[in-house]
Amino acid sequence: DERHGMRYKMIILFFVLLFNQLAAQDETLFTGDIESGRYVSLLSQIGQINNETGIFVGGQGGWIINHRFVIGGRAYGLVNEVDISDFQNLILDFGCGGLFLEYIISSNKLLHFSVQSMIGAGGVRFAVKDYKTNHDDFEYSNDRFFVVEPGINLILNIHKKFRLGGGITYRHISGVEYENLSDSNLSGLSAQLFLKFGKF
């Protein structure tokens, strides 16, 4: 009868809509085939820390997606002596690292740019420069902090597996509660130089 006919039409319409929904292409961040690369990089920086000039050494690297997006890690530490105000025999011990993200612009060009950011954590403490002087009454425990470090780079393609780059970053520190230090003492601009090795 008419009610059964309407019911059959509704069932057919339901399955048509369901089939169209299942047949629809999934929306994804990347379409087509994904090209993968990777690199590791030696890293050096020079910049302000605790109102003095700091020299930092470390590394970074990661997975390159479609010659543009990089997901990886980055870490570095202070390697020169940075004195502590009011404590003549103490120097700063500093290091940080975390998730590294980079977007590379026109990777195939001889000279090209990239923008980057590191999001992670680090630690700081005071270290004794000269053990002949006694500082037993001082608290040497570590203090941890959160760090975000965006930057921009200019990169030169030396070889298909080797690249040289340099740029500027800003290290933003938060959460420092160490004696005679603040977030602003550890934050600041840095110039960086790096050597990349890998498949780009």
PDB file of C-alpha atoms in Angstrom:
ATOM      1  CA  ASP A   1       0.000   0.000   0.000  1.00  0.00           C
ATOM      2  CA  GLU A   2       0.972   3.693   0.020  1.00  0.00           C
ATOM      3  CA  ARG A   3       2.541   3.556   3.527  1.00  0.00           C
ATOM      4  CA  HIS A   4       4.770   0.612   2.566  1.00  0.00           C
ATOM      5  CA  GLY A   5       5.805   2.403  -0.636  1.00  0.00           C
ATOM      6  CA  MET A   6       6.792   5.492   1.309  1.00  0.00           C
ATOM      7  CA  ARG A   7       8.762   3.364   3.777  1.00  0.00           C
ATOM      8  CA  TYR A   8      10.703   1.694   0.930  1.00  0.00           C
ATOM      9  CA  LYS A   9      11.480   5.084  -0.604  1.00  0.00           C
ATOM     10  CA  MET A  10      12.794   6.346   2.763  1.00  0.00           C
ATOM     11  CA  ILE A  11      14.995   3.257   3.168  1.00  0.00           C
ATOM     12  CA  ILE A  12      16.413   3.663  -0.337  1.00  0.00           C
ATOM     13  CA  LEU A  13      17.042   7.382   0.260  1.00  0.00           C
ATOM     14  CA  PHE A  14      18.835   6.555   3.529  1.00  0.00           C
ATOM     15  CA  PHE A  15      21.198   4.099   1.818  1.00  0.00           C
ATOM     16  CA  VAL A  16      21.868   6.543  -1.054  1.00  0.00           C
ATOM     17  CA  LEU A  17      22.840   9.264   1.411  1.00  0.00           C
ATOM     18  CA  LEU A  18      24.944   6.816   3.425  1.00  0.00           C
ATOM     19  CA  PHE A  19      26.785   5.633   0.290  1.00  0.00           C
ATOM     20  CA  ASN A  20      27.508   9.221  -0.787  1.00  0.00           C
ATOM     21  CA  GLN A  21      28.874  10.003   2.653  1.00  0.00           C
ATOM     22  CA  LEU A  22      31.156   6.947   2.658  1.00  0.00           C
ATOM     23  CA  ALA A  23      32.328   7.684  -0.879  1.00  0.00           C
ATOM     24  CA  ALA A  24      33.279  11.291  -0.045  1.00  0.00           C
ATOM     25  CA  GLN A  25      37.017  11.898   0.107  1.00  0.00           C
ATOM     26  CA  ASP A  26      38.494  12.436   3.544  1.00  0.00           C
ATOM     27  CA  GLU A  27      39.756  15.957   4.243  1.00  0.00           C
ATOM     28  CA  THR A  28      43.449  15.875   5.188  1.00  0.00           C
ATOM     29  CA  LEU A  29      46.210  18.355   5.907  1.00  0.00           C
ATOM     30  CA  PHE A  30      48.363  16.872   3.106  1.00  0.00           C
ATOM     31  CA  THR A  31      46.936  15.684  -0.220  1.00  0.00           C
ATOM     32  CA  GLY A  32      48.562  13.296  -2.657  1.00  0.00           C
ATOM     33  CA  ASP A  33      51.772  11.414  -2.023  1.00  0.00           C
ATOM     34  CA  ILE A  34      53.908  12.619   0.896  1.00  0.00           C
ATOM     35  CA  GLU A  35      57.616  13.100   0.206  1.00  0.00           C
ATOM     36  CA  SER A  36      59.793  12.544   3.255  1.00  0.00           C
ATOM     37  CA  GLY A  37      63.223  13.852   4.121  1.00  0.00           C
ATOM     38  CA  ARG A  38      65.293  14.293   7.240  1.00  0.00           C
ATOM     39  CA  TYR A  39      68.243  16.231   8.546  1.00  0.00           C
ATOM     40  CA  VAL A  40      70.483  16.711  11.551  1.00  0.00           C
ATOM     41  CA  SER A  41      72.174  19.996  12.295  1.00  0.00           C
ATOM     42  CA  LEU A  42      75.056  21.319  14.374  1.00  0.00           C
ATOM     43  CA  LEU A  43      74.060  24.578  16.018  1.00  0.00           C
ATOM     44  CA  SER A  44      75.860  27.519  17.610  1.00  0.00           C
ATOM     45  CA  GLN A  45      74.398  30.719  19.008  1.00  0.00           C
ATOM     46  CA  ILE A  46      75.651  33.941  20.515  1.00  0.00           C
ATOM     47  CA  GLY A  47      73.315  36.171  22.482  1.00  0.00           C
ATOM     48  CA  GLN A  48      72.524  38.002  25.671  1.00  0.00           C
ATOM     49  CA  ILE A  49      71.967  36.153  28.936  1.00  0.00           C
ATOM     50  CA  ASN A  50      72.024  37.651  32.428  1.00  0.00           C
ATOM     51  CA  ASN A  51      73.227  40.965  30.916  1.00  0.00           C
ATOM     52  CA  GLU A  52      76.321  39.307  29.445  1.00  0.00           C
ATOM     53  CA  THR A  53      77.253  37.646  26.139  1.00  0.00           C
ATOM     54  CA  GLY A  54      76.565  33.927  26.086  1.00  0.00           C
ATOM     55  CA  ILE A  55      77.852  31.308  23.651  1.00  0.00           C
ATOM     56  CA  PHE A  56      75.587  28.309  23.133  1.00  0.00           C
ATOM     57  CA  VAL A  57      76.254  25.004  21.356  1.00  0.00           C
ATOM     58  CA  GLY A  58      73.820  22.220  20.482  1.00  0.00           C
ATOM     59  CA  GLY A  59      71.894  20.589  17.685  1.00  0.00           C
ATOM     60  CA  GLN A  60      68.544  20.145  16.008  1.00  0.00           C
ATOM     61  CA  GLY A  61      66.912  17.998  13.369  1.00  0.00           C
ATOM     62  CA  GLY A  62      63.796  16.205  12.302  1.00  0.00           C
ATOM     63  CA  TRP A  63      61.488  14.784   9.663  1.00  0.00           C
ATOM     64  CA  ILE A  64      60.915  16.947   6.565  1.00  0.00           C
ATOM     65  CA  ILE A  65      57.456  16.657   4.989  1.00  0.00           C
ATOM     66  CA  ASN A  66      57.092  17.636   1.322  1.00  0.00           C
ATOM     67  CA  HIS A  67      60.300  19.727   1.455  1.00  0.00           C
ATOM     68  CA  ARG A  68      58.541  22.313   3.645  1.00  0.00           C
ATOM     69  CA  PHE A  69      57.419  21.208   7.082  1.00  0.00           C
ATOM     70  CA  VAL A  70      59.893  19.991   9.721  1.00  0.00           C
ATOM     71  CA  ILE A  71      58.915  18.233  12.954  1.00  0.00           C
ATOM     72  CA  GLY A  72      61.770  17.292  15.269  1.00  0.00           C
ATOM     73  CA  GLY A  73      63.799  18.287  18.285  1.00  0.00           C
ATOM     74  CA  ARG A  74      66.285  20.961  19.314  1.00  0.00           C
ATOM     75  CA  ALA A  75      68.588  21.363  22.332  1.00  0.00           C
ATOM     76  CA  TYR A  76      71.544  23.512  23.332  1.00  0.00           C
ATOM     77  CA  GLY A  77      73.507  24.694  26.344  1.00  0.00           C
ATOM     78  CA  LEU A  78      75.679  27.575  27.515  1.00  0.00           C
ATOM     79  CA  VAL A  79      79.403  26.831  27.081  1.00  0.00           C
ATOM     80  CA  ASN A  80      81.204  29.999  28.192  1.00  0.00           C
ATOM     81  CA  GLU A  81      81.506  31.497  31.680  1.00  0.00           C
ATOM     82  CA  VAL A  82      78.772  33.995  32.543  1.00  0.00           C
ATOM     83  CA  ASP A  83      79.317  35.557  35.952  1.00  0.00           C
ATOM     84  CA  ILE A  84      76.567  36.020  38.520  1.00  0.00           C
ATOM     85  CA  SER A  85      75.999  39.490  39.976  1.00  0.00           C
ATOM     86  CA  ASP A  86      76.986  39.781  43.653  1.00  0.00           C
ATOM     87  CA  PHE A  87      78.685  36.341  43.569  1.00  0.00           C
ATOM     88  CA  GLN A  88      82.225  36.701  42.221  1.00  0.00           C
ATOM     89  CA  ASN A  89      83.020  32.976  42.321  1.00  0.00           C
ATOM     90  CA  LEU A  90      79.807  31.688  40.706  1.00  0.00           C
ATOM     91  CA  ILE A  91      78.922  31.233  37.035  1.00  0.00           C
ATOM     92  CA  LEU A  92      75.708  30.353  35.231  1.00  0.00           C
ATOM     93  CA  ASP A  93      74.954  26.797  34.093  1.00  0.00           C
ATOM     94  CA  PHE A  94      72.120  26.817  31.502  1.00  0.00           C
ATOM     95  CA  GLY A  95      70.540  24.406  29.023  1.00  0.00           C
ATOM     96  CA  CYS A  96      67.206  23.872  27.252  1.00  0.00           C
ATOM     97  CA  GLY A  97      65.493  21.789  24.581  1.00  0.00           C
ATOM     98  CA  GLY A  98      62.173  20.658  23.208  1.00  0.00           C
ATOM     99  CA  LEU A  99      59.895  20.203  20.215  1.00  0.00           C
ATOM    100  CA  PHE A 100      61.255  21.873  17.076  1.00  0.00           C
ATOM    101  CA  LEU A 101      58.981  23.067  14.234  1.00  0.00           C
ATOM    102  CA  GLU A 102      60.173  24.684  11.003  1.00  0.00           C
ATOM    103  CA  TYR A 103      58.585  25.888   7.769  1.00  0.00           C
ATOM    104  CA  ILE A 104      60.976  26.072   4.799  1.00  0.00           C
ATOM    105  CA  ILE A 105      60.196  28.481   1.960  1.00  0.00           C
ATOM    106  CA  SER A 106      61.346  27.458  -1.559  1.00  0.00           C
ATOM    107  CA  SER A 107      63.763  24.761  -0.414  1.00  0.00           C
ATOM    108  CA  ASN A 108      64.970  24.157  -3.988  1.00  0.00           C
ATOM    109  CA  LYS A 109      66.334  27.710  -4.367  1.00  0.00           C
ATOM    110  CA  LEU A 110      70.047  28.400  -3.828  1.00  0.00           C
ATOM    111  CA  LEU A 111      69.164  30.953  -1.147  1.00  0.00           C
ATOM    112  CA  HIS A 112      65.924  30.536   0.755  1.00  0.00           C
ATOM    113  CA  PHE A 113      64.282  31.311   4.083  1.00  0.00           C
ATOM    114  CA  SER A 114      62.763  29.344   6.929  1.00  0.00           C
ATOM    115  CA  VAL A 115      60.815  30.247  10.038  1.00  0.00           C
ATOM    116  CA  GLN A 116      61.136  28.120  13.153  1.00  0.00           C
ATOM    117  CA  SER A 117      60.026  27.711  16.732  1.00  0.00           C
ATOM    118  CA  MET A 118      61.121  25.602  19.682  1.00  0.00           C
ATOM    119  CA  ILE A 119      58.705  24.839  22.520  1.00  0.00           C
ATOM    120  CA  GLY A 120      60.147  23.072  25.523  1.00  0.00           C
ATOM    121  CA  ALA A 121      61.799  23.332  28.902  1.00  0.00           C
ATOM    122  CA  GLY A 122      65.206  23.844  30.448  1.00  0.00           C
ATOM    123  CA  GLY A 123      67.215  24.108  33.626  1.00  0.00           C
ATOM    124  CA  VAL A 124      69.520  26.641  35.259  1.00  0.00           C
ATOM    125  CA  ARG A 125      71.815  26.614  38.284  1.00  0.00           C
ATOM    126  CA  PHE A 126      74.841  28.389  39.709  1.00  0.00           C
ATOM    127  CA  ALA A 127      78.185  26.610  39.396  1.00  0.00           C
ATOM    128  CA  VAL A 128      81.453  27.267  41.224  1.00  0.00           C
ATOM    129  CA  LYS A 129      84.186  28.827  39.084  1.00  0.00           C
ATOM    130  CA  ASP A 130      87.024  28.493  41.594  1.00  0.00           C
ATOM    131  CA  TYR A 131      86.729  25.758  44.221  1.00  0.00           C
ATOM    132  CA  LYS A 132      89.406  27.446  46.361  1.00  0.00           C
ATOM    133  CA  THR A 133      86.701  29.831  47.552  1.00  0.00           C
ATOM    134  CA  ASN A 134      84.096  28.380  49.886  1.00  0.00           C
ATOM    135  CA  HIS A 135      80.414  28.788  49.053  1.00  0.00           C
ATOM    136  CA  ASP A 136      78.981  26.066  51.279  1.00  0.00           C
ATOM    137  CA  ASP A 137      76.274  28.394  52.535  1.00  0.00           C
ATOM    138  CA  PHE A 138      74.781  28.835  49.051  1.00  0.00           C
ATOM    139  CA  GLU A 139      71.875  26.823  47.639  1.00  0.00           C
ATOM    140  CA  TYR A 140      72.951  24.994  44.439  1.00  0.00           C
ATOM    141  CA  SER A 141      69.685  23.257  43.541  1.00  0.00           C
ATOM    142  CA  ASN A 142      68.459  23.395  39.924  1.00  0.00           C
ATOM    143  CA  ASP A 143      65.563  25.540  38.765  1.00  0.00           C
ATOM    144  CA  ARG A 144      63.426  24.524  35.788  1.00  0.00           C
ATOM    145  CA  PHE A 145      61.622  26.777  33.334  1.00  0.00           C
ATOM    146  CA  PHE A 146      59.432  26.843  30.219  1.00  0.00           C
ATOM    147  CA  VAL A 147      60.909  28.177  26.960  1.00  0.00           C
ATOM    148  CA  VAL A 148      59.514  29.314  23.600  1.00  0.00           C
ATOM    149  CA  GLU A 149      62.017  30.369  20.938  1.00  0.00           C
ATOM    150  CA  PRO A 150      60.802  31.580  17.511  1.00  0.00           C
ATOM    151  CA  GLY A 151      63.231  32.609  14.779  1.00  0.00           C
ATOM    152  CA  ILE A 152      63.884  33.298  11.111  1.00  0.00           C
ATOM    153  CA  ASN A 153      66.762  31.982   8.979  1.00  0.00           C
ATOM    154  CA  LEU A 154      68.519  32.468   5.635  1.00  0.00           C
ATOM    155  CA  ILE A 155      69.819  29.169   4.197  1.00  0.00           C
ATOM    156  CA  LEU A 156      72.380  28.485   1.444  1.00  0.00           C
ATOM    157  CA  ASN A 157      72.311  25.191  -0.499  1.00  0.00           C
ATOM    158  CA  ILE A 158      75.978  24.108  -0.601  1.00  0.00           C
ATOM    159  CA  HIS A 159      75.237  20.566  -1.807  1.00  0.00           C
ATOM    160  CA  LYS A 160      72.096  18.469  -2.173  1.00  0.00           C
ATOM    161  CA  LYS A 161      72.928  16.869   1.194  1.00  0.00           C
ATOM    162  CA  PHE A 162      74.569  19.825   2.945  1.00  0.00           C
ATOM    163  CA  ARG A 163      73.265  23.286   3.774  1.00  0.00           C
ATOM    164  CA  LEU A 164      74.585  26.288   5.687  1.00  0.00           C
ATOM    165  CA  GLY A 165      72.296  28.716   7.462  1.00  0.00           C
ATOM    166  CA  GLY A 166      72.115  31.573   9.897  1.00  0.00           C
ATOM    167  CA  GLY A 167      69.433  33.615  11.539  1.00  0.00           C
ATOM    168  CA  ILE A 168      67.985  35.424  14.517  1.00  0.00           C
ATOM    169  CA  THR A 169      65.949  33.912  17.381  1.00  0.00           C
ATOM    170  CA  TYR A 170      64.304  35.251  20.504  1.00  0.00           C
ATOM    171  CA  ARG A 171      64.449  33.042  23.604  1.00  0.00           C
ATOM    172  CA  HIS A 172      61.446  33.670  25.869  1.00  0.00           C
ATOM    173  CA  ILE A 173      61.780  32.130  29.333  1.00  0.00           C
ATOM    174  CA  SER A 174      59.056  31.853  31.969  1.00  0.00           C
ATOM    175  CA  GLY A 175      58.840  30.212  35.387  1.00  0.00           C
ATOM    176  CA  VAL A 176      62.283  31.080  36.808  1.00  0.00           C
ATOM    177  CA  GLU A 177      62.270  31.222  40.605  1.00  0.00           C
ATOM    178  CA  TYR A 178      66.001  30.939  41.235  1.00  0.00           C
ATOM    179  CA  GLU A 179      67.781  33.289  43.638  1.00  0.00           C
ATOM    180  CA  ASN A 180      69.139  36.468  41.963  1.00  0.00           C
ATOM    181  CA  LEU A 181      67.611  35.481  38.583  1.00  0.00           C
ATOM    182  CA  SER A 182      64.387  36.362  36.768  1.00  0.00           C
ATOM    183  CA  ASP A 183      62.711  35.390  33.493  1.00  0.00           C
ATOM    184  CA  SER A 184      64.109  38.500  31.805  1.00  0.00           C
ATOM    185  CA  ASN A 185      67.681  37.615  32.853  1.00  0.00           C
ATOM    186  CA  LEU A 186      67.526  34.436  30.761  1.00  0.00           C
ATOM    187  CA  SER A 187      65.410  35.749  27.858  1.00  0.00           C
ATOM    188  CA  GLY A 188      66.884  37.576  24.896  1.00  0.00           C
ATOM    189  CA  LEU A 189      67.871  37.783  21.228  1.00  0.00           C
ATOM    190  CA  SER A 190      70.476  35.446  19.738  1.00  0.00           C
ATOM    191  CA  ALA A 191      72.248  35.164  16.401  1.00  0.00           C
ATOM    192  CA  GLN A 192      72.659  31.571  15.247  1.00  0.00           C
ATOM    193  CA  LEU A 193      74.711  29.606  12.723  1.00  0.00           C
ATOM    194  CA  PHE A 194      73.996  26.001  11.732  1.00  0.00           C
ATOM    195  CA  LEU A 195      75.153  23.248   9.373  1.00  0.00           C
ATOM    196  CA  LYS A 196      72.477  20.881   8.037  1.00  0.00           C
ATOM    197  CA  PHE A 197      73.199  17.358   6.821  1.00  0.00           C
ATOM    198  CA  GLY A 198      70.524  15.122   5.346  1.00  0.00           C
ATOM    199  CA  LYS A 199      67.974  14.446   2.643  1.00  0.00           C
ATOM    200  CA  PHE A 200      66.045  17.613   1.909  1.00  0.00           C
TER     201      PHE A 200
END
